[in-house]
Amino acid sequence: MDTNLFGKANEIIKSCDVAYFGVIDENGYPHVSTVSTVQPENLLEAYFATGLNANKTKRLLQDKRASVCYRLEGQNITLVGEAEILTDQEIKS
């Protein structure tokens, strides 16, 4: 893989304060919302803070598939995968 591509992707992700987070709703349709980002170490993991009663959290409990898009000055990085809900305070710190 092109290391320059990974470097540029990391630069975009670390510069974004918000991202677009997509999950699958209860009817099987994609649902996208804007989320505040928690600064990631790299593009292999993405973290967001939300309430346990939020619709996106409830949807992730039903279907872990998710996508996140970071956009900066006309360039974007989109990641797809499975989401995990973290509730352990030690992990979250």
XYZ file of C-alpha atoms in Angstrom:
93
model
C 0.000 0.000 0.000
C 1.147 3.537 -0.693
C 2.452 4.981 2.604
C 1.939 8.514 1.252
C -1.770 7.709 0.863
C -1.956 6.564 4.498
C -0.124 9.718 5.595
C -2.541 11.979 3.712
C -5.534 10.043 5.092
C -4.214 10.401 8.654
C -3.687 14.134 8.075
C -7.313 14.572 6.961
C -8.726 12.516 9.834
C -6.680 14.292 12.505
C -7.734 17.708 11.153
C -11.489 17.071 11.355
C -13.633 18.061 14.326
C -16.738 16.379 12.904
C -17.418 13.371 10.726
C -20.402 11.793 8.997
C -21.344 8.489 10.610
C -23.574 6.005 8.809
C -25.415 3.052 10.324
C -28.192 0.729 9.179
C -31.629 1.594 10.580
C -34.351 -0.778 11.770
C -35.788 -0.951 8.225
C -32.461 -1.838 6.624
C -31.772 1.629 5.228
C -28.622 3.681 5.744
C -28.878 6.544 8.208
C -26.168 9.200 8.376
C -25.605 11.739 11.129
C -22.922 14.248 11.993
C -20.798 13.308 15.012
C -18.051 15.057 16.945
C -14.806 13.168 16.667
C -12.447 12.026 19.389
C -8.958 12.483 17.972
C -7.788 9.098 16.684
C -4.275 7.722 16.767
C -4.537 6.660 13.114
C -7.040 5.802 10.419
C -7.469 2.190 11.563
C -9.770 3.192 14.428
C -12.372 5.925 14.847
C -13.973 7.037 18.112
C -17.110 9.082 18.799
C -18.947 10.024 21.968
C -22.715 9.619 22.141
C -25.364 8.605 24.630
C -26.402 5.014 25.196
C -29.997 6.032 24.448
C -29.143 7.711 21.130
C -30.744 6.278 18.001
C -27.353 5.509 16.445
C -26.391 3.493 19.529
C -29.648 1.533 19.446
C -29.156 0.854 15.737
C -25.583 -0.356 16.292
C -26.841 -2.838 18.868
C -28.991 -4.337 16.098
C -26.439 -4.146 13.259
C -22.731 -3.395 13.824
C -22.027 -2.382 10.218
C -21.041 1.271 9.992
C -19.281 3.816 7.851
C -17.594 7.091 8.698
C -16.566 9.867 6.339
C -14.109 12.628 7.210
C -14.089 15.669 4.885
C -11.500 18.434 4.731
C -11.190 21.118 2.064
C -12.749 19.081 -0.729
C -10.973 15.824 0.154
C -12.532 12.964 2.066
C -11.697 9.621 3.588
C -14.430 7.029 4.048
C -13.963 4.005 6.294
C -16.288 1.010 6.543
C -16.390 -1.790 9.069
C -18.054 -2.887 12.270
C -18.626 -0.625 15.252
C -18.213 -1.526 18.891
C -19.906 0.293 21.755
C -17.453 0.969 24.573
C -18.796 1.569 28.077
C -15.720 0.772 30.198
C -14.499 4.083 31.661
C -10.852 2.915 31.695
C -10.929 2.233 27.966
C -12.698 5.533 27.274
C -10.159 7.633 29.207
